[in-house]
Short mmCIF file of C-alpha atoms in Angstrom, two decimals:
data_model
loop_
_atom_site.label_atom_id
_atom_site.label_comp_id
_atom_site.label_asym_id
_atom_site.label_seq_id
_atom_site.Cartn_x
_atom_site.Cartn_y
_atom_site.Cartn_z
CA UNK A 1 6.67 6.26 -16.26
CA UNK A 2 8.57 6.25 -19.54
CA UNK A 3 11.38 7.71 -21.13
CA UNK A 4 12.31 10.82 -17.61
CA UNK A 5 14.59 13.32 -18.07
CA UNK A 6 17.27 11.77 -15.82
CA UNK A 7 18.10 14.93 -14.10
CA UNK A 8 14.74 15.90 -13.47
CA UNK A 9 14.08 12.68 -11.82
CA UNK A 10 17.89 11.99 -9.92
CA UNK A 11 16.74 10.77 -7.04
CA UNK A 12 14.21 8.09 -8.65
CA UNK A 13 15.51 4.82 -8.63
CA UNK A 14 14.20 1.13 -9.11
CA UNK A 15 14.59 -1.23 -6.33
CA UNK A 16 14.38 -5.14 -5.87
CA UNK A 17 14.70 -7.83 -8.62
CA UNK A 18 15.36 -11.36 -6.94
CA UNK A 19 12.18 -12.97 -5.59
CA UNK A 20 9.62 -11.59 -7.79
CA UNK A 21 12.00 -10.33 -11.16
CA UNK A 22 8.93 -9.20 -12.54
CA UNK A 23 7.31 -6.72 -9.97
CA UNK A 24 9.41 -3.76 -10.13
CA UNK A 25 9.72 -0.94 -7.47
CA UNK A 26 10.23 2.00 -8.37
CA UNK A 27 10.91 5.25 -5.78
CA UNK A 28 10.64 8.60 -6.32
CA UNK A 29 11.86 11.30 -3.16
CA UNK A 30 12.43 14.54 -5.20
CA UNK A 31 13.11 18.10 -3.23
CA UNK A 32 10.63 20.63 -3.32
CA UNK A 33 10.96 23.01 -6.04
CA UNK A 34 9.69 26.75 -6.91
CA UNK A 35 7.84 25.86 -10.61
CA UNK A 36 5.72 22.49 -11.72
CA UNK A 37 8.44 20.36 -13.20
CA UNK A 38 6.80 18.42 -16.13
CA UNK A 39 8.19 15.82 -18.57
CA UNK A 40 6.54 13.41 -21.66
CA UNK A 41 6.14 10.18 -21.89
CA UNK A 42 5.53 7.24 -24.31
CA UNK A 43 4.85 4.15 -24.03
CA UNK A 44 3.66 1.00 -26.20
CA UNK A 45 3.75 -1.92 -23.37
CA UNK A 46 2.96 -0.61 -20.58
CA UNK A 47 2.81 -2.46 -16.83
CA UNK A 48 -0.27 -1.92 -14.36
CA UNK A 49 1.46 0.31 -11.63
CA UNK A 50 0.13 0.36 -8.03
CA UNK A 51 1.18 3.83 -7.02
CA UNK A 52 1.18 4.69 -3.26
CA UNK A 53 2.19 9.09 -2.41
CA UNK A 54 3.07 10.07 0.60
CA UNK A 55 3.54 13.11 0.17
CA UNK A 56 3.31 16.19 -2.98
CA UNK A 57 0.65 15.86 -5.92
CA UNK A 58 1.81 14.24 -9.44
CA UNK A 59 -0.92 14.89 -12.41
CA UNK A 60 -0.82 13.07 -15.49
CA UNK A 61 -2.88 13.40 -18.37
CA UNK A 62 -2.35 11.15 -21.56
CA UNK A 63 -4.05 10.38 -24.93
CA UNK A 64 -4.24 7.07 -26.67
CA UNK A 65 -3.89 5.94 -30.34
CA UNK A 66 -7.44 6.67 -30.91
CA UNK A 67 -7.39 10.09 -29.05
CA UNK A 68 -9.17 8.85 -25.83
CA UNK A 69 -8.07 10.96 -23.27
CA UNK A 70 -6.75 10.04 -19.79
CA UNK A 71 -5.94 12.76 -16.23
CA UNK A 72 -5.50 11.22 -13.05
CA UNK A 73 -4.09 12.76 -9.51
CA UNK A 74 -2.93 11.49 -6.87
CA UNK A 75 -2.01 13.13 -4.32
CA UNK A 76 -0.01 12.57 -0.66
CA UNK A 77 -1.72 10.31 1.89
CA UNK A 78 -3.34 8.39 -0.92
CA UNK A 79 -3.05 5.46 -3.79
CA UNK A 80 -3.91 5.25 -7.18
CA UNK A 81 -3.83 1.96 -9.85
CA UNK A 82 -2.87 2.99 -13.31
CA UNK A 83 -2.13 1.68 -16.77
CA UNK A 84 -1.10 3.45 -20.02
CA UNK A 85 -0.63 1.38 -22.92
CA UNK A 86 -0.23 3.06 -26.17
CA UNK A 87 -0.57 6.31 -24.67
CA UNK A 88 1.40 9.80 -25.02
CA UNK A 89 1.37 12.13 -22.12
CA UNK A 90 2.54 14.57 -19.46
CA UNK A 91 3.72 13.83 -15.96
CA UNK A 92 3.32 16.88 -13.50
CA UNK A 93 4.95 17.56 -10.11
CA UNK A 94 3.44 20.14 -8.50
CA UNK A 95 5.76 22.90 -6.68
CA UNK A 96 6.42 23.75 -3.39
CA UNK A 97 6.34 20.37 -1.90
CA UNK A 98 8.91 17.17 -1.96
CA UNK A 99 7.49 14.45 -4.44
CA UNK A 100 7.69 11.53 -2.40
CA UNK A 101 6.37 8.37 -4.08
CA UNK A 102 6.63 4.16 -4.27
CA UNK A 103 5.26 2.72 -7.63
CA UNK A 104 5.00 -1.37 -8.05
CA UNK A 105 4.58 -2.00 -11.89
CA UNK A 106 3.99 -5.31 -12.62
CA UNK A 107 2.92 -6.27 -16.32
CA UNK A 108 -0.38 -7.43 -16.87
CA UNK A 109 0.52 -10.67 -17.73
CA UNK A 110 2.51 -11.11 -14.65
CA UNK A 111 -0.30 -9.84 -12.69
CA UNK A 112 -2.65 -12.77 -14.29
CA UNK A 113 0.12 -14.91 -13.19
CA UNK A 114 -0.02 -13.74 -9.51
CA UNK A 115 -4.04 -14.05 -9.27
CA UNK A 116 -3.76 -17.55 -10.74
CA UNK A 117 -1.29 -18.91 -8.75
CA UNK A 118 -2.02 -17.12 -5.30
CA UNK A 119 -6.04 -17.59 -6.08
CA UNK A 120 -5.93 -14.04 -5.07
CA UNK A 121 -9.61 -12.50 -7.19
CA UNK A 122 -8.60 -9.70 -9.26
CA UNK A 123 -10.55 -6.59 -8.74
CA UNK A 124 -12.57 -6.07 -12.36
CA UNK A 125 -10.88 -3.09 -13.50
CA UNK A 126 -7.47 -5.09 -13.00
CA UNK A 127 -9.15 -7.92 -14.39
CA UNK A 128 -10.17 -6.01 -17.23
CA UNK A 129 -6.44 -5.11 -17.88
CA UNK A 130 -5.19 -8.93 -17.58
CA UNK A 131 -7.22 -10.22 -20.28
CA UNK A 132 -7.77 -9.42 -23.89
CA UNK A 133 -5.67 -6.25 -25.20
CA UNK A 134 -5.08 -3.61 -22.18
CA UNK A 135 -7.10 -0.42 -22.19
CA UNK A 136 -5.96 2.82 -20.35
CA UNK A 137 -7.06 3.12 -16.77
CA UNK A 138 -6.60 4.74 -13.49
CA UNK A 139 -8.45 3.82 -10.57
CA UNK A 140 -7.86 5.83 -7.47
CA UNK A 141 -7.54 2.74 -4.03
CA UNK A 142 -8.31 5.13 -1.69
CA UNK A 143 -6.44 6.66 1.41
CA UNK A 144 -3.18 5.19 2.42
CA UNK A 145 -3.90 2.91 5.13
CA UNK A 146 -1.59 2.84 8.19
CA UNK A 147 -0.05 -0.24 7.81
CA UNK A 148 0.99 0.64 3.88
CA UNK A 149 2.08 3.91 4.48
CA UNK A 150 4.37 2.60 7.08
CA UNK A 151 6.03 0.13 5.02
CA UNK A 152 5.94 2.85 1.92
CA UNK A 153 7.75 5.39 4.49
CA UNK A 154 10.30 2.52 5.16
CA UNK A 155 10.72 2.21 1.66
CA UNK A 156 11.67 5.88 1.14
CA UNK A 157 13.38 7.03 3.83
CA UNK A 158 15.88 3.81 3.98
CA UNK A 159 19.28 4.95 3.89
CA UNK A 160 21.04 1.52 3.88
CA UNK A 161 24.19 1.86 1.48
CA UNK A 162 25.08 -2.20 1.40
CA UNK A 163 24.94 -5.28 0.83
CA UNK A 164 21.81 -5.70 2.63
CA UNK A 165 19.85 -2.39 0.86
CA UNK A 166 18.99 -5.30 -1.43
CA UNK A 167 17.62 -7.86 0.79
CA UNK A 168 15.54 -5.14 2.56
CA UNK A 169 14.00 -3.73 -0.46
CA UNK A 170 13.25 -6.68 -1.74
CA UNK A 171 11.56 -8.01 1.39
CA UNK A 172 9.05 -4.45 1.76
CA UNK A 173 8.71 -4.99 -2.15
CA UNK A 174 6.87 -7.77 -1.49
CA UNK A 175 5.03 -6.87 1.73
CA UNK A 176 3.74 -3.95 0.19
CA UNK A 177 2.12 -5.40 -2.50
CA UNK A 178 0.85 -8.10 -0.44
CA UNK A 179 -1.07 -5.70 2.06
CA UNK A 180 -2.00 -3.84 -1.11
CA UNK A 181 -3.28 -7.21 -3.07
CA UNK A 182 -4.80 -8.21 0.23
CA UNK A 183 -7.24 -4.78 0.58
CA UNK A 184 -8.44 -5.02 -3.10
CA UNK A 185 -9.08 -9.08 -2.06
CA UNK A 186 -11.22 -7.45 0.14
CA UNK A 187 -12.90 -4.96 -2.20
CA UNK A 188 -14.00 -7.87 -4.45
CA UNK A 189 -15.47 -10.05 -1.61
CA UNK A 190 -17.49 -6.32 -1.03
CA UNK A 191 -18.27 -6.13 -4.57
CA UNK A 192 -20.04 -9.64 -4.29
CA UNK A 193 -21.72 -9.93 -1.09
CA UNK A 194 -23.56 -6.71 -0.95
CA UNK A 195 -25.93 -4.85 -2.41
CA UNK A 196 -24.52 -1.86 -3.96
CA UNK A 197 -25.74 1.03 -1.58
CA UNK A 198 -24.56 -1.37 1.28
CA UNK A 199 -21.16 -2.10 -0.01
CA UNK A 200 -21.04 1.93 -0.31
CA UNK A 201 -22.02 2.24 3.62
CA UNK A 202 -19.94 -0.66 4.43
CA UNK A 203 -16.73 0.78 2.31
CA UNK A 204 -16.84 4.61 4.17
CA UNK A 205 -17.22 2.74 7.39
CA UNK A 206 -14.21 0.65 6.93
CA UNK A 207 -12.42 4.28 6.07
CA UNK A 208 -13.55 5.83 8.54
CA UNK A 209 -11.81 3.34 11.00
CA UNK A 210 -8.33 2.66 9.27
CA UNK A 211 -8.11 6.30 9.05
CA UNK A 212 -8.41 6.54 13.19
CA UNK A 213 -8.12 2.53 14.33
CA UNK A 214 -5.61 3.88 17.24
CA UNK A 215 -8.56 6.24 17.99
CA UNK A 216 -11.49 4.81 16.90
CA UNK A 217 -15.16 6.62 17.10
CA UNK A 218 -17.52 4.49 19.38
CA UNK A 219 -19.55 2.35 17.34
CA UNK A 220 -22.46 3.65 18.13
CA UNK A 221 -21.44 6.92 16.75
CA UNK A 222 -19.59 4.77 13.70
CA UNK A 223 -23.18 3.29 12.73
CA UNK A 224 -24.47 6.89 13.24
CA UNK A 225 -22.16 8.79 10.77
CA UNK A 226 -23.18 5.78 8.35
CA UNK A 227 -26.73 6.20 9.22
CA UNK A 228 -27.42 2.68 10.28
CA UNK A 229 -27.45 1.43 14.28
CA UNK A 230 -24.57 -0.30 15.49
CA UNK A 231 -26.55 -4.21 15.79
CA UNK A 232 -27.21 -3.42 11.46
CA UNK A 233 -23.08 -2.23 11.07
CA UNK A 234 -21.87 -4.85 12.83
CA UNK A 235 -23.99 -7.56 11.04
CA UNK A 236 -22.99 -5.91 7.79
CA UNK A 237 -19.23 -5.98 8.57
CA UNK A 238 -19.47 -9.71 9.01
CA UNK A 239 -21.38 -10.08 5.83
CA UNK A 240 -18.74 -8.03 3.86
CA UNK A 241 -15.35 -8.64 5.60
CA UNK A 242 -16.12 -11.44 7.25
CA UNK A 243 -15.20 -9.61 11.03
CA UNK A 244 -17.00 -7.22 13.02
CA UNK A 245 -16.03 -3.71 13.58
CA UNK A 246 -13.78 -3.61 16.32
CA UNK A 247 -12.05 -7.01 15.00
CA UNK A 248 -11.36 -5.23 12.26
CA UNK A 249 -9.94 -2.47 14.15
CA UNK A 250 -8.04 -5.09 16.29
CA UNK A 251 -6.61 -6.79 13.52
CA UNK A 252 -4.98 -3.47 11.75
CA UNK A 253 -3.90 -2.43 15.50
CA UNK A 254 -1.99 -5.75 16.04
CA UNK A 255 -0.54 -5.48 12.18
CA UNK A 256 0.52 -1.59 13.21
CA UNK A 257 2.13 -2.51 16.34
CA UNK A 258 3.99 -5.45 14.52
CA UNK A 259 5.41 -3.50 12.30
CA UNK A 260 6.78 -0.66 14.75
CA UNK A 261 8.12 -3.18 16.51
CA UNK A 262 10.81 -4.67 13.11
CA UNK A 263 11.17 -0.94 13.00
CA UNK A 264 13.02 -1.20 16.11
CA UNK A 265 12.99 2.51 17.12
CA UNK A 266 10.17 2.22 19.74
CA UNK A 267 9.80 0.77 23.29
CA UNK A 268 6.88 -1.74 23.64
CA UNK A 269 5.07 0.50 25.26
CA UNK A 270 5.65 3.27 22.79
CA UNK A 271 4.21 1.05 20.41
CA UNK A 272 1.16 0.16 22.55
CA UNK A 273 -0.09 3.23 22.86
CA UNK A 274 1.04 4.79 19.57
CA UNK A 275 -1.26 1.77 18.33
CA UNK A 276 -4.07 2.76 19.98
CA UNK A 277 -4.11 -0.08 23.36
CA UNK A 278 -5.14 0.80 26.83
CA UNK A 279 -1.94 -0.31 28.35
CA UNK A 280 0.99 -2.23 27.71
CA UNK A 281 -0.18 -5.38 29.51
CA UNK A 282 -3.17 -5.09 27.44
CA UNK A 283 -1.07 -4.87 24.35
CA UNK A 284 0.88 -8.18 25.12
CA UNK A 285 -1.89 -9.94 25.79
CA UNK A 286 -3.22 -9.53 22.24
CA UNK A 287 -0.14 -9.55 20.64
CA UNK A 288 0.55 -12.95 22.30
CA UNK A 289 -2.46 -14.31 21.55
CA UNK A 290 -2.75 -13.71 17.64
CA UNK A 291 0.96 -13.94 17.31
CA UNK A 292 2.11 -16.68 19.62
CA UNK A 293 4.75 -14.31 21.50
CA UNK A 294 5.29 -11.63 23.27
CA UNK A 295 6.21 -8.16 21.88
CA UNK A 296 9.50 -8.51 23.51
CA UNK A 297 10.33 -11.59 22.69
CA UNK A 298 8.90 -10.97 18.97
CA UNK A 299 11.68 -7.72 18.69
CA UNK A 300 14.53 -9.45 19.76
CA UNK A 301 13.96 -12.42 17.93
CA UNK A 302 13.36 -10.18 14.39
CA UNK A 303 16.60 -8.53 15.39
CA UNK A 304 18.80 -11.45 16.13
CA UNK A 305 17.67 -12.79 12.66
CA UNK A 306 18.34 -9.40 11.08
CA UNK A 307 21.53 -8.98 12.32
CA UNK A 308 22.41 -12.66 11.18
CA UNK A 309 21.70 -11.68 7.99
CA UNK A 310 23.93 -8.87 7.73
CA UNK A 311 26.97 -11.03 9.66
CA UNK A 312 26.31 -13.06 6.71
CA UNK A 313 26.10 -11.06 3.60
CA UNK A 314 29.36 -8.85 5.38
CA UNK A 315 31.40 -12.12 5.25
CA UNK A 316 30.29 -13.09 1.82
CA UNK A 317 31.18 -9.74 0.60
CA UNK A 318 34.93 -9.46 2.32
#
């Protein structure tokens, strides 16, 4: 957002600037407070921002040059895509619960730069905003999934104060808007491969599951809520995501349990079951298997490295 009140916003601050200069990050983790704090903005330029909330509701309504009007919410548990060029306009926080928030803003141009060198396909309302003259937009991306808000919690609740605060933010920068960039991938491939009821029925289904993957619904009562049987969800999971159901589920499992595991704050078999495995010797048998090592082996290697790092950076700075 433009031109905050510093001292509403004092515990907003922008993070990471090395590897990708022009993909800013930008977190917000303000206190609860009694009354709707509210503040204008401007702006002329104005980057596409991919906003992930944990937790509170922000509001924002805004009007352009020609007096099109804009309001978008987002609230916590859930992720929004905006852009404001030209625009005037209010940002709310609503009281009587702490703001907490992670925005990416990356300029459009730098965003055509990403899709054109990564071959990543642009969703076509960010499409729409990388070419030709940007137009006001906000596009809600649905609920968090578990893998995002994990690395979006990291994000917030890091309390690092030095030399390698940098490094780290930088590094969940980047994996956030990778898994983020990597979920809209998929919501083109469903744009294009469906027809349009389907990709509707295919869409909640996928919800439904990251919402629950560490307890799942049987598929036969999946393809029920959906109102198809489970031999038609299956074939139109393939058709859309190019996986079945429970590979899908699999897949965001193993990325969970990977990510727990860097984390460093949970046994292996904490993060089996928190991930939603039958057992720990289940559990390593996947993990293995997609990843090439064991769970234990994959911790204490990501910790040796990480405390490298900091050895290093510690003697540079002395």
């Amino acid at each position: 957002m433009q031109n905050w009140d510093p001292a509403l916003v004092s515990s907003s601050h922008m993070e990471g600037a090395s590897v990708l200069p022009y993909v800013r990050m930008v977190v917000h983790d303000l206190p609860a407070r009694n009354q709707e704090s509210s503040f204008v903005f401007h702006t002329e330029e104005a980057p596409v921002e991919f906003l992930f909330c944990l937790s509170g509701k922000v509001c924002i309504t805004a009007s352009d040059r020609s007096n099109r009007r804009l309001a978008a919410e987002i609230s916590g548990g859930n992720s929004g895509i905006l852009c404001m060029p030209r625009c005037r306009g209010n940002f709310l926080i609503a009281p009587h619960a702490p703001a907490q928030l992670v925005s990416l803003q990356i300029f459009p141009e730098d965003l055509n730069h990403i899709a054109e060198t990564t071959g990543c396909p642009l969703h076509p309302a960010l499409r729409k905003a990388v070419q030709g003259t940007p137009e006001p937009f906000f596009m809600e991306s649905g609920r968090l999934s578990l893998p995002i808000r994990i690395v979006a919690e990291h994000i917030v609740t890091n309390t690092t104060d030095n030399a390698m605060r940098t490094i780290f933010m930088e590094y969940k920068k980047i994996e956030l808007l990778y898994l983020h960039l990597n979920l809209l991938e998929t919501d083109v491939i469903r744009l294009h491969s469906a027809k349009p009821q389907n990709q509707r029925i295919a869409y909640a289904a996928r919800d439904i599951l990251m919402r629950s993957f560490d307890n799942p619904p049987a598929l036969d009562e999946l393809a029920r809520q959906v109102g198809l049987n489970r031999s038609q969800l299956n074939a139109l999971f393939r058709r859309v995501f190019g996986d079945t159901v429970f590979g899908m589920v699999r897949k965001a499992r193993l990325e969970c349990a990977r990510k727990m595991l860097e984390d460093g704050n949970r046994t292996v078999t904490e993060v089996a079951y928190e991930c939603g495995f039958s057992s720990p010797s289940h559990f390593t048998g996947s993990f293995s298997k997609h990843f090439g090592t064991t769970p234990k082996q994959y911790q204490s290697e990501f910790n040796v490295r990480r405390e490298a790092v900091e050895t290093a950076k510690l003697k540079e700075s002395a």
